[in-house]
Amino acid sequence: MSNTRKRATQSDVARLAGVSPAVVSTVIRGKSNHNIRVSDETRLRVLEAMKQLNYVPDVVAQTLAGGKRRIIGLFSFEAVFPKEQNDFFRPFLLGVEKAAEANGYDLMLFTSAPVKNGRRAIYSDGINRLALADGVVLLGRNPAPEDLQRLDDEGFPFVYIGRKDAPDRSLSYVAADYRRATLDVLAQFSTQGHRHVLYLGETKPIERHHDREAGYQDALGRELIDEDATLVHRCDVKDLDAAWLDGVLSAGATAAVVEDILHAEQLYRLLVERGLSVPDDFTIGLLGEPDAPTELNLDWCGFTIPREEMGFQALISLLSRLERPLAHAAMQVTLPCTFHPGATLAPCPAFTA
């Protein structure tokens, strides 16, 4: 899809709304002055015209001569900016900061966005708040798909940290290679004799979960583990109980790879309550890293995510987009994860018998 069509101007908005450009400017600033008073009816007419034209106001350009401001925005759809040294999101932000400093750019944090349906929204009254920056690095677990598609339609430069798909288009992102990382974990399981491996995941999978399950399917295709459809489970944590564990063990599972920390910890508790040892009787692999403090604080087998490198590369990719404003292709970068043996991996009991 081409993102190079001419952007609407304040004059276009004024013409459609039947007002002067000064009135449009006043509406954008959000307040009247002693020279110009804007009624609610007129304000709504201007906002509707902006919406129809997909007008993106460039607030800074109203006062500057023009050109790049060398400001990169950083926006999260959830409140993820770190308060603790060991916060999961902190390395992403450090990577972005290092890349911005190395390239002579300032960072602007957008933290006061309106909340809609439990997540922050980029657009308020039809206005793209991110237009204060030359481009933006986006992050967050649950973005608003309509906001990403609208940014792409407007040609506003952005790069997402994490793989993001959208209908009928390609979006720019920097992601971890969860598919390969999951395959690497299962290859290690295979060398330890584990052939019957449970796959345990979320009930509403998104891109990062699909990538992990694809890695599990790759392991099946390479015959690293045995195929058994009864060992692929997507269920709520509350549904993991003693009866559920009975079914898993009856199917012959000696190990599990788990998408998230809540499911992994519940599986661990059930095994311990059954009198089984992790990892001597049952191996667990966590497909990633906990994104919040955990109750058990175990050293999980799994992989580490190159979070700081992802943040760094996201900003570098964004700068590349800014240097090639007429390029149509999305920039998509995937970075490798690193296997971590942890303390929850051991040989299959039957393998050592």
GROMACS .gro file of N, CA, C and O in nm, residues 197-320:
model
  496
  197VAL      N    1   0.588  -3.422   2.494
  197VAL     CA    2   0.601  -3.288   2.552
  197VAL      C    3   0.469  -3.212   2.538
  197VAL      O    4   0.417  -3.196   2.426
  198LEU      N    5   0.418  -3.167   2.650
  198LEU     CA    6   0.296  -3.086   2.652
  198LEU      C    7   0.326  -2.945   2.602
  198LEU      O    8   0.428  -2.886   2.639
  199TYR      N    9   0.236  -2.890   2.519
  199TYR     CA   10   0.241  -2.748   2.483
  199TYR      C   11   0.125  -2.680   2.555
  199TYR      O   12   0.008  -2.714   2.532
  200LEU      N   13   0.155  -2.583   2.641
  200LEU     CA   14   0.054  -2.517   2.724
  200LEU      C   15   0.055  -2.368   2.697
  200LEU      O   16   0.159  -2.302   2.710
  201GLY      N   17  -0.062  -2.314   2.659
  201GLY     CA   18  -0.064  -2.173   2.621
  201GLY      C   19  -0.193  -2.101   2.655
  201GLY      O   20  -0.286  -2.157   2.714
  202GLU      N   21  -0.198  -1.975   2.612
  202GLU     CA   22  -0.309  -1.884   2.639
  202GLU      C   23  -0.432  -1.923   2.557
  202GLU      O   24  -0.421  -1.983   2.449
  203THR      N   25  -0.549  -1.882   2.605
  203THR     CA   26  -0.673  -1.912   2.534
  203THR      C   27  -0.696  -1.818   2.416
  203THR      O   28  -0.769  -1.852   2.323
  204LYS      N   29  -0.638  -1.698   2.421
  204LYS     CA   30  -0.655  -1.601   2.313
  204LYS      C   31  -0.518  -1.564   2.257
  204LYS      O   32  -0.463  -1.458   2.286
  205PRO      N   33  -0.461  -1.652   2.176
  205PRO     CA   34  -0.324  -1.629   2.128
  205PRO      C   35  -0.315  -1.512   2.031
  205PRO      O   36  -0.407  -1.485   1.953
  206ILE      N   37  -0.202  -1.440   2.039
  206ILE     CA   38  -0.170  -1.335   1.942
  206ILE      C   39  -0.038  -1.371   1.876
  206ILE      O   40   0.010  -1.484   1.889
  207GLU      N   41   0.023  -1.276   1.808
  207GLU     CA   42   0.140  -1.307   1.724
  207GLU      C   43   0.249  -1.381   1.801
  207GLU      O   44   0.303  -1.482   1.751
  208ARG      N   45   0.286  -1.331   1.918
  208ARG     CA   46   0.399  -1.392   1.990
  208ARG      C   47   0.367  -1.535   2.033
  208ARG      O   48   0.457  -1.620   2.042
  209HIS      N   49   0.240  -1.564   2.059
  209HIS     CA   50   0.202  -1.701   2.095
  209HIS      C   51   0.201  -1.791   1.972
  209HIS      O   52   0.245  -1.906   1.978
  210HIS      N   53   0.152  -1.739   1.860
  210HIS     CA   54   0.152  -1.817   1.735
  210HIS      C   55   0.295  -1.854   1.696
  210HIS      O   56   0.320  -1.966   1.646
  211ASP      N   57   0.390  -1.763   1.716
  211ASP     CA   58   0.529  -1.791   1.682
  211ASP      C   59   0.583  -1.907   1.765
  211ASP      O   60   0.654  -1.995   1.714
  212ARG      N   61   0.550  -1.909   1.892
  212ARG     CA   62   0.598  -2.015   1.980
  212ARG      C   63   0.537  -2.150   1.940
  212ARG      O   64   0.608  -2.252   1.935
  213GLU      N   65   0.407  -2.149   1.913
  213GLU     CA   66   0.345  -2.276   1.873
  213GLU      C   67   0.401  -2.324   1.739
  213GLU      O   68   0.414  -2.445   1.715
  214ALA      N   69   0.436  -2.231   1.650
  214ALA     CA   70   0.499  -2.270   1.523
  214ALA      C   71   0.632  -2.340   1.549
  214ALA      O   72   0.668  -2.435   1.478
  215GLY      N   73   0.706  -2.294   1.650
  215GLY     CA   74   0.830  -2.361   1.687
  215GLY      C   75   0.806  -2.503   1.736
  215GLY      O   76   0.884  -2.595   1.708
  216TYR      N   77   0.697  -2.522   1.811
  216TYR     CA   78   0.659  -2.656   1.857
  216TYR      C   79   0.627  -2.745   1.737
  216TYR      O   80   0.670  -2.862   1.730
  217GLN      N   81   0.553  -2.690   1.639
  217GLN     CA   82   0.521  -2.767   1.519
  217GLN      C   83   0.648  -2.800   1.440
  217GLN      O   84   0.657  -2.908   1.379
  218ASP      N   85   0.744  -2.709   1.440
  218ASP     CA   86   0.871  -2.737   1.372
  218ASP      C   87   0.941  -2.856   1.437
  218ASP      O   88   1.001  -2.940   1.368
  219ALA      N   89   0.936  -2.862   1.571
  219ALA     CA   90   1.000  -2.974   1.642
  219ALA      C   91   0.931  -3.106   1.606
  219ALA      O   92   0.998  -3.209   1.591
  220LEU      N   93   0.799  -3.102   1.591
  220LEU     CA   94   0.727  -3.222   1.548
  220LEU      C   95   0.770  -3.261   1.407
  220LEU      O   96   0.794  -3.379   1.378
  221GLY      N   97   0.780  -3.161   1.318
  221GLY     CA   98   0.818  -3.188   1.180
  221GLY      C   99   0.958  -3.247   1.169
  221GLY      O  100   0.984  -3.327   1.077
  222ARG      N  101   1.046  -3.209   1.259
  222ARG     CA  102   1.183  -3.263   1.258
  222ARG      C  103   1.195  -3.391   1.340
  222ARG      O  104   1.305  -3.443   1.358
  223GLU      N  105   1.083  -3.437   1.394
  223GLU     CA  106   1.076  -3.559   1.474
  223GLU      C  107   1.165  -3.553   1.597
  223GLU      O  108   1.221  -3.654   1.642
  224LEU      N  109   1.178  -3.433   1.651
  224LEU     CA  110   1.250  -3.418   1.778
  224LEU      C  111   1.164  -3.467   1.894
  224LEU      O  112   1.217  -3.514   1.996
  225ILE      N  113   1.033  -3.456   1.878
  225ILE     CA  114   0.938  -3.504   1.978
  225ILE      C  115   0.827  -3.578   1.905
  225ILE      O  116   0.814  -3.567   1.783
  226ASP      N  117   0.747  -3.654   1.980
  226ASP     CA  118   0.640  -3.733   1.919
  226ASP      C  119   0.513  -3.650   1.906
  226ASP      O  120   0.480  -3.569   1.994
  227GLU      N  121   0.442  -3.671   1.797
  227GLU     CA  122   0.318  -3.596   1.774
  227GLU      C  123   0.203  -3.659   1.850
  227GLU      O  124   0.181  -3.781   1.845
  228ASP      N  125   0.130  -3.576   1.924
  228ASP     CA  126   0.013  -3.620   1.999
  228ASP      C  127  -0.077  -3.499   2.019
  228ASP      O  128  -0.047  -3.409   2.098
  229ALA      N  129  -0.188  -3.495   1.945
  229ALA     CA  130  -0.277  -3.379   1.950
  229ALA      C  131  -0.333  -3.355   2.089
  229ALA      O  132  -0.372  -3.242   2.121
  230THR      N  133  -0.338  -3.459   2.173
  230THR     CA  134  -0.391  -3.441   2.309
  230THR      C  135  -0.295  -3.366   2.399
  230THR      O  136  -0.332  -3.333   2.513
  231LEU      N  137  -0.175  -3.337   2.350
  231LEU     CA  138  -0.076  -3.266   2.432
  231LEU      C  139  -0.059  -3.120   2.392
  231LEU      O  140   0.036  -3.055   2.435
  232VAL      N  141  -0.150  -3.068   2.312
  232VAL     CA  142  -0.152  -2.924   2.281
  232VAL      C  143  -0.272  -2.864   2.351
  232VAL      O  144  -0.387  -2.890   2.315
  233HIS      N  145  -0.246  -2.785   2.455
  233HIS     CA  146  -0.353  -2.732   2.539
  233HIS      C  147  -0.350  -2.580   2.541
  233HIS      O  148  -0.246  -2.519   2.569
  234ARG      N  149  -0.464  -2.518   2.516
  234ARG     CA  150  -0.484  -2.375   2.538
  234ARG      C  151  -0.601  -2.361   2.635
  234ARG      O  152  -0.715  -2.395   2.600
  235CYS      N  153  -0.572  -2.316   2.756
  235CYS     CA  154  -0.676  -2.311   2.859
  235CYS      C  155  -0.643  -2.203   2.961
  235CYS      O  156  -0.529  -2.159   2.973
  236ASP      N  157  -0.743  -2.161   3.036
  236ASP     CA  158  -0.725  -2.064   3.143
  236ASP      C  159  -0.649  -2.128   3.259
  236ASP      O  160  -0.659  -2.250   3.283
  237VAL      N  161  -0.576  -2.046   3.331
  237VAL     CA  162  -0.502  -2.096   3.447
  237VAL      C  163  -0.595  -2.161   3.547
  237VAL      O  164  -0.562  -2.263   3.609
  238LYS      N  165  -0.715  -2.105   3.565
  238LYS     CA  166  -0.811  -2.158   3.662
  238LYS      C  167  -0.857  -2.299   3.625
  238LYS      O  168  -0.910  -2.372   3.711
  239ASP      N  169  -0.838  -2.340   3.501
  239ASP     CA  170  -0.879  -2.473   3.458
  239ASP      C  171  -0.769  -2.577   3.479
  239ASP      O  172  -0.790  -2.696   3.452
  240LEU      N  173  -0.652  -2.534   3.523
  240LEU     CA  174  -0.543  -2.628   3.550
  240LEU      C  175  -0.560  -2.682   3.692
  240LEU      O  176  -0.526  -2.616   3.790
  241ASP      N  177  -0.614  -2.802   3.702
  241ASP     CA  178  -0.639  -2.862   3.833
  241ASP      C  179  -0.588  -3.006   3.833
  241ASP      O  180  -0.526  -3.053   3.736
  242ALA      N  181  -0.615  -3.078   3.942
  242ALA     CA  182  -0.565  -3.214   3.956
  242ALA      C  183  -0.618  -3.306   3.847
  242ALA      O  184  -0.544  -3.390   3.794
  243ALA      N  185  -0.745  -3.289   3.811
  243ALA     CA  186  -0.802  -3.374   3.706
  243ALA      C  187  -0.735  -3.346   3.572
  243ALA      O  188  -0.709  -3.438   3.493
  244TRP      N  189  -0.707  -3.219   3.544
  244TRP     CA  190  -0.638  -3.182   3.420
  244TRP      C  191  -0.499  -3.247   3.418
  244TRP      O  192  -0.458  -3.303   3.316
  245LEU      N  193  -0.427  -3.241   3.531
  245LEU     CA  194  -0.294  -3.300   3.537
  245LEU      C  195  -0.300  -3.450   3.516
  245LEU      O  196  -0.211  -3.508   3.452
  246ASP      N  197  -0.405  -3.515   3.568
  246ASP     CA  198  -0.421  -3.659   3.545
  246ASP      C  199  -0.419  -3.691   3.397
  246ASP      O  200  -0.354  -3.786   3.352
  247GLY      N  201  -0.492  -3.610   3.319
  247GLY     CA  202  -0.498  -3.634   3.175
  247GLY      C  203  -0.364  -3.616   3.108
  247GLY      O  204  -0.327  -3.693   3.019
  248VAL      N  205  -0.289  -3.515   3.151
  248VAL     CA  206  -0.157  -3.488   3.093
  248VAL      C  207  -0.062  -3.604   3.122
  248VAL      O  208   0.009  -3.654   3.031
  249LEU      N  209  -0.059  -3.650   3.246
  249LEU     CA  210   0.032  -3.758   3.283
  249LEU      C  211  -0.011  -3.891   3.219
  249LEU      O  212   0.073  -3.971   3.178
  250SER      N  213  -0.144  -3.913   3.207
  250SER     CA  214  -0.194  -4.035   3.144
  250SER      C  215  -0.154  -4.041   2.997
  250SER      O  216  -0.138  -4.149   2.940
  251ALA      N  217  -0.140  -3.923   2.934
  251ALA     CA  218  -0.098  -3.917   2.793
  251ALA      C  219   0.052  -3.944   2.778
  251ALA      O  220   0.102  -3.949   2.665
  252GLY      N  221   0.122  -3.958   2.890
  252GLY     CA  222   0.263  -3.992   2.884
  252GLY      C  223   0.359  -3.875   2.885
  252GLY      O  224   0.480  -3.893   2.864
  253ALA      N  225   0.309  -3.755   2.909
  253ALA     CA  226   0.396  -3.637   2.906
  253ALA      C  227   0.498  -3.644   3.019
  253ALA      O  228   0.466  -3.675   3.134
  254THR      N  229   0.623  -3.614   2.984
  254THR     CA  230   0.730  -3.606   3.084
  254THR      C  231   0.789  -3.466   3.092
  254THR      O  232   0.878  -3.440   3.171
  255ALA      N  233   0.736  -3.377   3.006
  255ALA     CA  234   0.789  -3.240   3.002
  255ALA      C  235   0.682  -3.150   2.941
  255ALA      O  236   0.585  -3.197   2.880
  256ALA      N  237   0.701  -3.018   2.960
  256ALA     CA  238   0.607  -2.920   2.904
  256ALA      C  239   0.683  -2.795   2.864
  256ALA      O  240   0.780  -2.756   2.932
  257VAL      N  241   0.640  -2.734   2.755
  257VAL     CA  242   0.683  -2.598   2.723
  257VAL      C  243   0.561  -2.509   2.740
  257VAL      O  244   0.451  -2.542   2.695
  258VAL      N  245   0.580  -2.395   2.807
  258VAL     CA  246   0.468  -2.313   2.853
  258VAL      C  247   0.488  -2.170   2.804
  258VAL      O  248   0.598  -2.114   2.818
  259GLU      N  249   0.381  -2.109   2.752
  259GLU     CA  250   0.392  -1.976   2.693
  259GLU      C  251   0.415  -1.866   2.796
  259GLU      O  252   0.484  -1.768   2.767
  260ASP      N  253   0.355  -1.877   2.915
  260ASP     CA  254   0.359  -1.764   3.008
  260ASP      C  255   0.383  -1.813   3.151
  260ASP      O  256   0.363  -1.930   3.184
  261ILE      N  257   0.423  -1.720   3.237
  261ILE     CA  258   0.466  -1.753   3.372
  261ILE      C  259   0.350  -1.802   3.459
  261ILE      O  260   0.369  -1.890   3.544
  262LEU      N  261   0.230  -1.750   3.443
  262LEU     CA  262   0.118  -1.791   3.528
  262LEU      C  263   0.083  -1.938   3.506
  262LEU      O  264   0.061  -2.013   3.602
  263HIS      N  265   0.079  -1.981   3.380
  263HIS     CA  266   0.054  -2.122   3.352
  263HIS      C  267   0.169  -2.209   3.403
  263HIS      O  268   0.145  -2.319   3.456
  264ALA      N  269   0.292  -2.164   3.386
  264ALA     CA  270   0.408  -2.243   3.430
  264ALA      C  271   0.407  -2.263   3.581
  264ALA      O  272   0.432  -2.374   3.631
  265GLU      N  273   0.379  -2.156   3.655
  265GLU     CA  274   0.378  -2.169   3.800
  265GLU      C  275   0.265  -2.259   3.849
  265GLU      O  276   0.283  -2.336   3.944
  266GLN      N  277   0.149  -2.251   3.786
  266GLN     CA  278   0.039  -2.338   3.826
  266GLN      C  279   0.071  -2.484   3.797
  266GLN      O  280   0.041  -2.573   3.878
  267LEU      N  281   0.132  -2.512   3.683
  267LEU     CA  282   0.174  -2.648   3.652
  267LEU      C  283   0.274  -2.697   3.755
  267LEU      O  284   0.263  -2.811   3.803
  268TYR      N  285   0.367  -2.613   3.792
  268TYR     CA  286   0.467  -2.650   3.893
  268TYR      C  287   0.398  -2.686   4.025
  268TYR      O  288   0.430  -2.788   4.088
  269ARG      N  289   0.303  -2.604   4.069
  269ARG     CA  290   0.233  -2.629   4.196
  269ARG      C  291   0.159  -2.763   4.192
  269ARG      O  292   0.162  -2.840   4.289
  270LEU      N  293   0.092  -2.790   4.081
  270LEU     CA  294   0.017  -2.915   4.070
  270LEU      C  295   0.110  -3.036   4.078
  270LEU      O  296   0.077  -3.138   4.141
  271LEU      N  297   0.225  -3.028   4.014
  271LEU     CA  298   0.320  -3.139   4.018
  271LEU      C  299   0.373  -3.161   4.159
  271LEU      O  300   0.382  -3.277   4.205
  272VAL      N  301   0.405  -3.053   4.228
  272VAL     CA  302   0.455  -3.065   4.365
  272VAL      C  303   0.348  -3.124   4.457
  272VAL      O  304   0.376  -3.210   4.542
  273GLU      N  305   0.224  -3.076   4.440
  273GLU     CA  306   0.114  -3.129   4.521
  273GLU      C  307   0.094  -3.278   4.495
  273GLU      O  308   0.049  -3.353   4.584
  274ARG      N  309   0.127  -3.324   4.376
  274ARG     CA  310   0.115  -3.465   4.340
  274ARG      C  311   0.232  -3.547   4.396
  274ARG      O  312   0.233  -3.669   4.390
  275GLY      N  313   0.330  -3.479   4.454
  275GLY     CA  314   0.447  -3.547   4.508
  275GLY      C  315   0.555  -3.570   4.405
  275GLY      O  316   0.648  -3.648   4.428
  276LEU      N  317   0.546  -3.499   4.291
  276LEU     CA  318   0.647  -3.512   4.186
  276LEU      C  319   0.749  -3.400   4.196
  276LEU      O  320   0.718  -3.289   4.242
  277SER      N  321   0.869  -3.428   4.151
  277SER     CA  322   0.977  -3.329   4.157
  277SER      C  323   1.000  -3.266   4.020
  277SER      O  324   0.997  -3.335   3.917
  278VAL      N  325   1.020  -3.134   4.021
  278VAL     CA  326   1.063  -3.062   3.901
  278VAL      C  327   1.208  -3.021   3.925
  278VAL      O  328   1.238  -2.950   4.021
  279PRO      N  329   1.302  -3.072   3.846
  279PRO     CA  330   1.284  -3.137   3.715
  279PRO      C  331   1.303  -3.289   3.715
  279PRO      O  332   1.295  -3.350   3.609
  280ASP      N  333   1.330  -3.351   3.832
  280ASP     CA  334   1.366  -3.493   3.829
  280ASP      C  335   1.258  -3.581   3.770
  280ASP      O  336   1.286  -3.678   3.697
  281ASP      N  337   1.130  -3.551   3.803
  281ASP     CA  338   1.020  -3.631   3.750
  281ASP      C  339   0.952  -3.566   3.629
  281ASP      O  340   0.887  -3.636   3.550
  282PHE      N  341   0.963  -3.435   3.617
  282PHE     CA  342   0.894  -3.364   3.510
  282PHE      C  343   0.970  -3.235   3.480
  282PHE      O  344   1.003  -3.159   3.571
  283THR      N  345   0.997  -3.213   3.351
  283THR     CA  346   1.071  -3.094   3.307
  283THR      C  347   0.974  -2.987   3.258
  283THR      O  348   0.874  -3.018   3.193
  284ILE      N  349   1.006  -2.859   3.291
  284ILE     CA  350   0.923  -2.748   3.244
  284ILE      C  351   1.013  -2.645   3.176
  284ILE      O  352   1.116  -2.605   3.232
  285GLY      N  353   0.972  -2.602   3.059
  285GLY     CA  354   1.041  -2.493   2.988
  285GLY      C  355   0.949  -2.374   2.975
  285GLY      O  356   0.835  -2.387   2.928
  286LEU      N  357   0.994  -2.259   3.018
  286LEU     CA  358   0.918  -2.134   3.004
  286LEU      C  359   0.965  -2.065   2.876
  286LEU      O  360   1.083  -2.034   2.862
  287LEU      N  361   0.873  -2.041   2.786
  287LEU     CA  362   0.908  -1.986   2.655
  287LEU      C  363   0.918  -1.834   2.661
  287LEU      O  364   0.837  -1.760   2.602
  288GLY      N  365   1.018  -1.787   2.731
  288GLY     CA  366   1.040  -1.644   2.746
  288GLY      C  367   1.090  -1.611   2.885
  288GLY      O  368   1.157  -1.692   2.950
  289GLU      N  369   1.057  -1.491   2.930
  289GLU     CA  370   1.097  -1.445   3.062
  289GLU      C  371   0.976  -1.384   3.132
  289GLU      O  372   0.890  -1.324   3.066
  290PRO      N  373   0.966  -1.398   3.265
  290PRO     CA  374   0.854  -1.336   3.337
  290PRO      C  375   0.854  -1.184   3.314
  290PRO      O  376   0.958  -1.120   3.319
  291ASP      N  377   0.735  -1.127   3.286
  291ASP     CA  378   0.727  -0.983   3.263
  291ASP      C  379   0.680  -0.908   3.387
  291ASP      O  380   0.648  -0.789   3.381
  292ALA      N  381   0.674  -0.980   3.501
  292ALA     CA  382   0.637  -0.917   3.628
  292ALA      C  383   0.693  -1.004   3.740
  292ALA      O  384   0.729  -1.120   3.717
  293PRO      N  385   0.706  -0.949   3.863
  293PRO     CA  386   0.753  -1.030   3.976
  293PRO      C  387   0.667  -1.155   3.992
  293PRO      O  388   0.545  -1.151   3.975
  294THR      N  389   0.732  -1.267   4.023
  294THR     CA  390   0.660  -1.393   4.033
  294THR      C  391   0.665  -1.447   4.175
  294THR      O  392   0.751  -1.410   4.255
  295GLU      N  393   0.571  -1.536   4.203
  295GLU     CA  394   0.560  -1.591   4.338
  295GLU      C  395   0.669  -1.693   4.368
  295GLU      O  396   0.727  -1.695   4.476
  296LEU      N  397   0.700  -1.779   4.270
  296LEU     CA  398   0.793  -1.889   4.295
  296LEU      C  399   0.939  -1.849   4.274
  296LEU      O  400   1.028  -1.907   4.334
  297ASN      N  401   0.964  -1.755   4.183
  297ASN     CA  402   1.100  -1.707   4.157
  297ASN      C  403   1.196  -1.820   4.125
  297ASN      O  404   1.305  -1.831   4.181
  298LEU      N  405   1.156  -1.907   4.031
  298LEU     CA  406   1.240  -2.020   3.991
  298LEU      C  407   1.333  -1.980   3.876
  298LEU      O  408   1.305  -1.886   3.802
  299ASP      N  409   1.440  -2.054   3.864
  299ASP     CA  410   1.531  -2.036   3.750
  299ASP      C  411   1.483  -2.129   3.639
  299ASP      O  412   1.524  -2.243   3.629
  300TRP      N  413   1.392  -2.076   3.557
  300TRP     CA  414   1.327  -2.159   3.456
  300TRP      C  415   1.419  -2.191   3.339
  300TRP      O  416   1.493  -2.105   3.291
  301CYS      N  417   1.410  -2.314   3.291
  301CYS     CA  418   1.468  -2.347   3.161
  301CYS      C  419   1.388  -2.271   3.055
  301CYS      O  420   1.266  -2.253   3.068
  302GLY      N  421   1.453  -2.223   2.953
  302GLY     CA  422   1.382  -2.151   2.848
  302GLY      C  423   1.478  -2.071   2.762
  302GLY      O  424   1.580  -2.124   2.715
  303PHE      N  425   1.449  -1.944   2.743
  303PHE     CA  426   1.538  -1.860   2.664
  303PHE      C  427   1.526  -1.715   2.711
  303PHE      O  428   1.425  -1.675   2.770
  304THR      N  429   1.633  -1.639   2.686
  304THR     CA  430   1.631  -1.497   2.718
  304THR      C  431   1.601  -1.418   2.591
  304THR      O  432   1.639  -1.456   2.480
  305ILE      N  433   1.529  -1.309   2.609
  305ILE     CA  434   1.485  -1.224   2.499
  305ILE      C  435   1.582  -1.108   2.485
  305ILE      O  436   1.617  -1.045   2.585
  306PRO      N  437   1.629  -1.076   2.365
  306PRO     CA  438   1.726  -0.966   2.347
  306PRO      C  439   1.658  -0.829   2.356
  306PRO      O  440   1.650  -0.754   2.259
  307ARG      N  441   1.608  -0.797   2.476
  307ARG     CA  442   1.521  -0.680   2.490
  307ARG      C  443   1.593  -0.549   2.461
  307ARG      O  444   1.540  -0.463   2.389
  308GLU      N  445   1.712  -0.530   2.515
  308GLU     CA  446   1.782  -0.403   2.489
  308GLU      C  447   1.817  -0.390   2.341
  308GLU      O  448   1.803  -0.283   2.282
  309GLU      N  449   1.861  -0.499   2.281
  309GLU     CA  450   1.894  -0.497   2.138
  309GLU      C  451   1.770  -0.468   2.054
  309GLU      O  452   1.777  -0.397   1.952
  310MET      N  453   1.655  -0.519   2.095
  310MET     CA  454   1.531  -0.492   2.022
  310MET      C  455   1.496  -0.343   2.026
  310MET      O  456   1.456  -0.284   1.926
  311GLY      N  457   1.510  -0.283   2.146
  311GLY     CA  458   1.484  -0.140   2.157
  311GLY      C  459   1.579  -0.058   2.072
  311GLY      O  460   1.538   0.036   2.003
  312PHE      N  461   1.707  -0.095   2.075
  312PHE     CA  462   1.808  -0.024   1.995
  312PHE      C  463   1.776  -0.036   1.846
  312PHE      O  464   1.774   0.065   1.773
  313GLN      N  465   1.748  -0.159   1.803
  313GLN     CA  466   1.723  -0.181   1.660
  313GLN      C  467   1.594  -0.116   1.615
  313GLN      O  468   1.582  -0.072   1.500
  314ALA      N  469   1.494  -0.107   1.704
  314ALA     CA  470   1.368  -0.042   1.668
  314ALA      C  471   1.392   0.104   1.630
  314ALA      O  472   1.337   0.154   1.531
  315LEU      N  473   1.475   0.174   1.709
  315LEU     CA  474   1.501   0.313   1.676
  315LEU      C  475   1.585   0.326   1.549
  315LEU      O  476   1.561   0.415   1.467
  316ILE      N  477   1.682   0.237   1.531
  316ILE     CA  478   1.763   0.240   1.409
  316ILE      C  479   1.675   0.217   1.287
  316ILE      O  480   1.689   0.285   1.183
  317SER      N  481   1.583   0.122   1.297
  317SER     CA  482   1.491   0.097   1.185
  317SER      C  483   1.404   0.219   1.158
  317SER      O  484   1.376   0.252   1.041
  318LEU      N  485   1.360   0.285   1.264
  318LEU     CA  486   1.277   0.405   1.246
  318LEU      C  487   1.356   0.515   1.176
  318LEU      O  488   1.303   0.582   1.086
  319LEU      N  489   1.481   0.533   1.214
  319LEU     CA  490   1.563   0.635   1.149
  319LEU      C  491   1.582   0.602   1.001
  319LEU      O  492   1.585   0.692   0.916
  320SER      N  493   1.593   0.473   0.970
  320SER     CA  494   1.605   0.433   0.829
  320SER      C  495   1.479   0.469   0.752
  320SER      O  496   1.484   0.513   0.637
   0.00000   0.00000   0.00000
